[in-house]
Amino acid sequence: GAVVPFYSAAAHAQKNAPKQTEQASYDNSEFADFLNFDEEIDLILIIRRGQKRVLADDLLGLETAGKQFIPVKELADRLEFPATLDLEKGAIEGWYLKDRNTFKIDTVNRIIQRGETIIRLGANDFLLKDHGYGIGDIYLSIDALNKLWPLDFRLDYNELTIL
């Protein structure tokens, strides 16, 4: 049979590279990208009521720019709050605790509506994640989440727990 020589792109590039007489300058862009604080980080969170009762032990939140975000539809499902998510419209609506306690989030107009009360959302209070095929959620910061549902959510960052 024929012998096929091994081809190495790196060896070829090194062999054919022009000789450099100047000291190489280092590209720090990869290191700067590594230290990018705006990168999204997944947080696997435990949801507790009080110190003892675990409502969920695997809620996937996000952190970006030092701010934590919680998926509203996923949390509503875990808390058994009926909610309908429309990713195309960037909206979710439903009710909590009692059917008269209605809520709506409209990310296009940046508002939370709780009953008759309308609360403005800042651009950094929410993330809309649409992965296609109906998969995604609206993520709210802890502060915005407390405006949506008056349940006094707190994030224990040391234990990655929502209390």
Short mmCIF file of C-alpha atoms in Angstrom, two decimals:
data_model
loop_
_atom_site.label_atom_id
_atom_site.label_comp_id
_atom_site.label_asym_id
_atom_site.label_seq_id
_atom_site.Cartn_x
_atom_site.Cartn_y
_atom_site.Cartn_z
CA GLY A 1 0.00 0.00 0.00
CA ALA A 2 0.88 3.64 -0.36
CA VAL A 3 2.48 5.44 2.54
CA VAL A 4 0.69 8.69 3.35
CA PRO A 5 2.90 11.18 5.19
CA PHE A 6 1.50 12.71 8.39
CA TYR A 7 0.51 16.36 7.83
CA SER A 8 0.73 18.82 10.67
CA ALA A 9 -0.63 22.30 9.99
CA ALA A 10 1.35 23.69 12.94
CA ALA A 11 4.63 22.18 11.71
CA HIS A 12 3.91 23.45 8.18
CA ALA A 13 3.19 26.95 9.46
CA GLN A 14 6.30 26.97 11.63
CA LYS A 15 8.49 25.71 8.76
CA ASN A 16 7.13 28.31 6.32
CA ALA A 17 6.87 31.25 8.74
CA PRO A 18 9.03 34.27 7.98
CA LYS A 19 12.00 34.75 10.29
CA GLN A 20 11.32 37.36 12.94
CA THR A 21 14.09 39.53 14.25
CA GLU A 22 11.91 41.68 16.51
CA GLN A 23 10.78 40.58 19.94
CA ALA A 24 7.31 39.09 19.78
CA SER A 25 4.47 41.15 21.21
CA TYR A 26 1.94 39.17 23.20
CA ASP A 27 -1.76 39.27 22.43
CA ASN A 28 -3.57 39.55 25.73
CA SER A 29 -7.05 39.43 24.20
CA GLU A 30 -7.59 35.78 25.18
CA PHE A 31 -6.68 36.55 28.78
CA ALA A 32 -8.91 39.64 28.73
CA ASP A 33 -11.77 37.49 27.40
CA PHE A 34 -11.12 35.02 30.22
CA LEU A 35 -11.58 37.83 32.74
CA ASN A 36 -14.75 39.12 31.06
CA PHE A 37 -17.11 39.89 33.93
CA ASP A 38 -20.07 40.33 31.56
CA GLU A 39 -19.98 36.63 30.75
CA GLU A 40 -23.04 34.64 31.76
CA ILE A 41 -22.48 32.07 34.48
CA ASP A 42 -24.96 29.31 35.23
CA LEU A 43 -26.06 29.06 38.86
CA ILE A 44 -27.67 25.88 40.15
CA LEU A 45 -29.90 27.12 42.95
CA ILE A 46 -31.86 25.61 45.81
CA ILE A 47 -35.21 27.23 46.62
CA ARG A 48 -36.20 27.10 50.28
CA ARG A 49 -39.09 28.36 52.29
CA GLY A 50 -37.53 29.28 55.60
CA GLN A 51 -34.43 27.37 56.56
CA LYS A 52 -35.76 23.83 56.31
CA ARG A 53 -38.35 23.31 53.57
CA VAL A 54 -36.75 22.73 50.16
CA LEU A 55 -39.09 23.61 47.29
CA ALA A 56 -36.56 22.82 44.56
CA ASP A 57 -32.92 21.84 44.59
CA ASP A 58 -31.99 22.36 40.95
CA LEU A 59 -33.27 25.69 39.63
CA LEU A 60 -30.92 27.01 36.95
CA GLY A 61 -30.32 30.75 37.33
CA LEU A 62 -27.83 33.04 35.63
CA GLU A 63 -25.30 35.59 36.74
CA THR A 64 -23.96 38.32 34.51
CA ALA A 65 -22.13 41.54 35.40
CA GLY A 66 -22.31 40.55 39.07
CA LYS A 67 -26.12 40.39 39.04
CA GLN A 68 -28.16 37.23 39.54
CA PHE A 69 -31.24 36.38 37.47
CA ILE A 70 -33.96 33.82 38.15
CA PRO A 71 -36.16 32.16 35.45
CA VAL A 72 -39.73 33.31 36.12
CA LYS A 73 -41.68 30.55 34.33
CA GLU A 74 -39.50 27.84 35.84
CA LEU A 75 -39.86 29.33 39.33
CA ALA A 76 -43.63 29.79 38.85
CA ASP A 77 -43.90 26.10 37.91
CA ARG A 78 -41.91 25.07 40.99
CA LEU A 79 -44.07 27.25 43.24
CA GLU A 80 -47.23 25.98 41.49
CA PHE A 81 -48.19 29.45 40.27
CA PRO A 82 -50.11 29.04 36.97
CA ALA A 83 -48.30 31.04 34.26
CA THR A 84 -48.24 31.23 30.48
CA LEU A 85 -45.01 32.21 28.74
CA ASP A 86 -44.96 33.72 25.24
CA LEU A 87 -41.32 33.98 24.16
CA GLU A 88 -42.16 35.62 20.82
CA LYS A 89 -43.89 38.49 22.62
CA GLY A 90 -41.41 38.48 25.49
CA ALA A 91 -44.25 38.18 27.99
CA ILE A 92 -45.51 35.96 30.77
CA GLU A 93 -48.75 36.18 32.70
CA GLY A 94 -50.51 34.24 35.39
CA TRP A 95 -51.43 34.38 39.06
CA TYR A 96 -49.87 33.56 42.41
CA LEU A 97 -51.28 32.18 45.68
CA LYS A 98 -54.89 33.11 44.74
CA ASP A 99 -56.43 33.55 41.29
CA ARG A 100 -57.20 37.22 42.00
CA ASN A 101 -53.44 37.90 42.41
CA THR A 102 -52.64 38.32 38.73
CA PHE A 103 -49.28 39.26 37.27
CA LYS A 104 -47.81 40.03 33.89
CA ILE A 105 -44.30 40.77 32.66
CA ASP A 106 -43.93 42.60 29.35
CA THR A 107 -40.26 42.82 28.36
CA VAL A 108 -40.97 44.85 25.20
CA ASN A 109 -42.53 47.69 27.21
CA ARG A 110 -40.37 46.87 30.26
CA ILE A 111 -43.17 46.58 32.78
CA ILE A 112 -44.38 44.30 35.53
CA GLN A 113 -48.08 44.44 36.20
CA ARG A 114 -49.24 43.04 39.52
CA GLY A 115 -53.00 43.38 39.76
CA GLU A 116 -53.66 47.02 38.86
CA THR A 117 -50.15 48.15 39.83
CA ILE A 118 -47.65 48.82 37.05
CA ILE A 119 -43.94 48.76 37.86
CA ARG A 120 -41.28 49.84 35.39
CA LEU A 121 -38.38 47.49 34.69
CA GLY A 122 -34.91 48.82 34.04
CA ALA A 123 -32.92 47.41 31.12
CA ASN A 124 -30.72 45.52 33.62
CA ASP A 125 -33.64 44.01 35.57
CA PHE A 126 -34.40 41.20 33.13
CA LEU A 127 -33.02 38.88 30.46
CA LEU A 128 -35.10 37.24 27.74
CA LYS A 129 -33.61 33.89 26.74
CA ASP A 130 -35.16 32.25 23.67
CA HIS A 131 -33.25 29.14 22.59
CA GLY A 132 -35.77 28.29 19.88
CA TYR A 133 -38.33 25.48 19.70
CA GLY A 134 -40.31 27.06 22.56
CA ILE A 135 -37.41 26.66 24.98
CA GLY A 136 -36.47 29.68 27.05
CA ASP A 137 -37.63 31.92 29.85
CA ILE A 138 -37.76 35.45 31.15
CA TYR A 139 -35.16 35.93 33.85
CA LEU A 140 -35.63 38.61 36.51
CA SER A 141 -33.15 40.04 38.98
CA ILE A 142 -33.92 39.29 42.63
CA ASP A 143 -35.09 42.90 43.16
CA ALA A 144 -37.47 42.70 40.17
CA LEU A 145 -38.67 39.28 41.31
CA ASN A 146 -39.64 40.76 44.68
CA LYS A 147 -41.66 43.42 42.84
CA LEU A 148 -43.42 40.70 40.83
CA TRP A 149 -44.35 38.51 43.79
CA PRO A 150 -44.29 39.93 47.33
CA LEU A 151 -42.53 36.88 48.76
CA ASP A 152 -39.27 38.47 49.95
CA PHE A 153 -36.79 36.44 47.91
CA ARG A 154 -33.17 36.61 49.02
CA LEU A 155 -30.19 34.91 47.46
CA ASP A 156 -27.72 33.25 49.80
CA TYR A 157 -24.74 33.31 47.49
CA ASN A 158 -22.58 31.16 49.78
CA GLU A 159 -25.05 28.28 49.60
CA LEU A 160 -26.55 29.20 46.20
CA THR A 161 -29.94 29.22 47.83
CA ILE A 162 -33.03 31.36 47.26
CA LEU A 163 -34.79 31.88 50.57
#
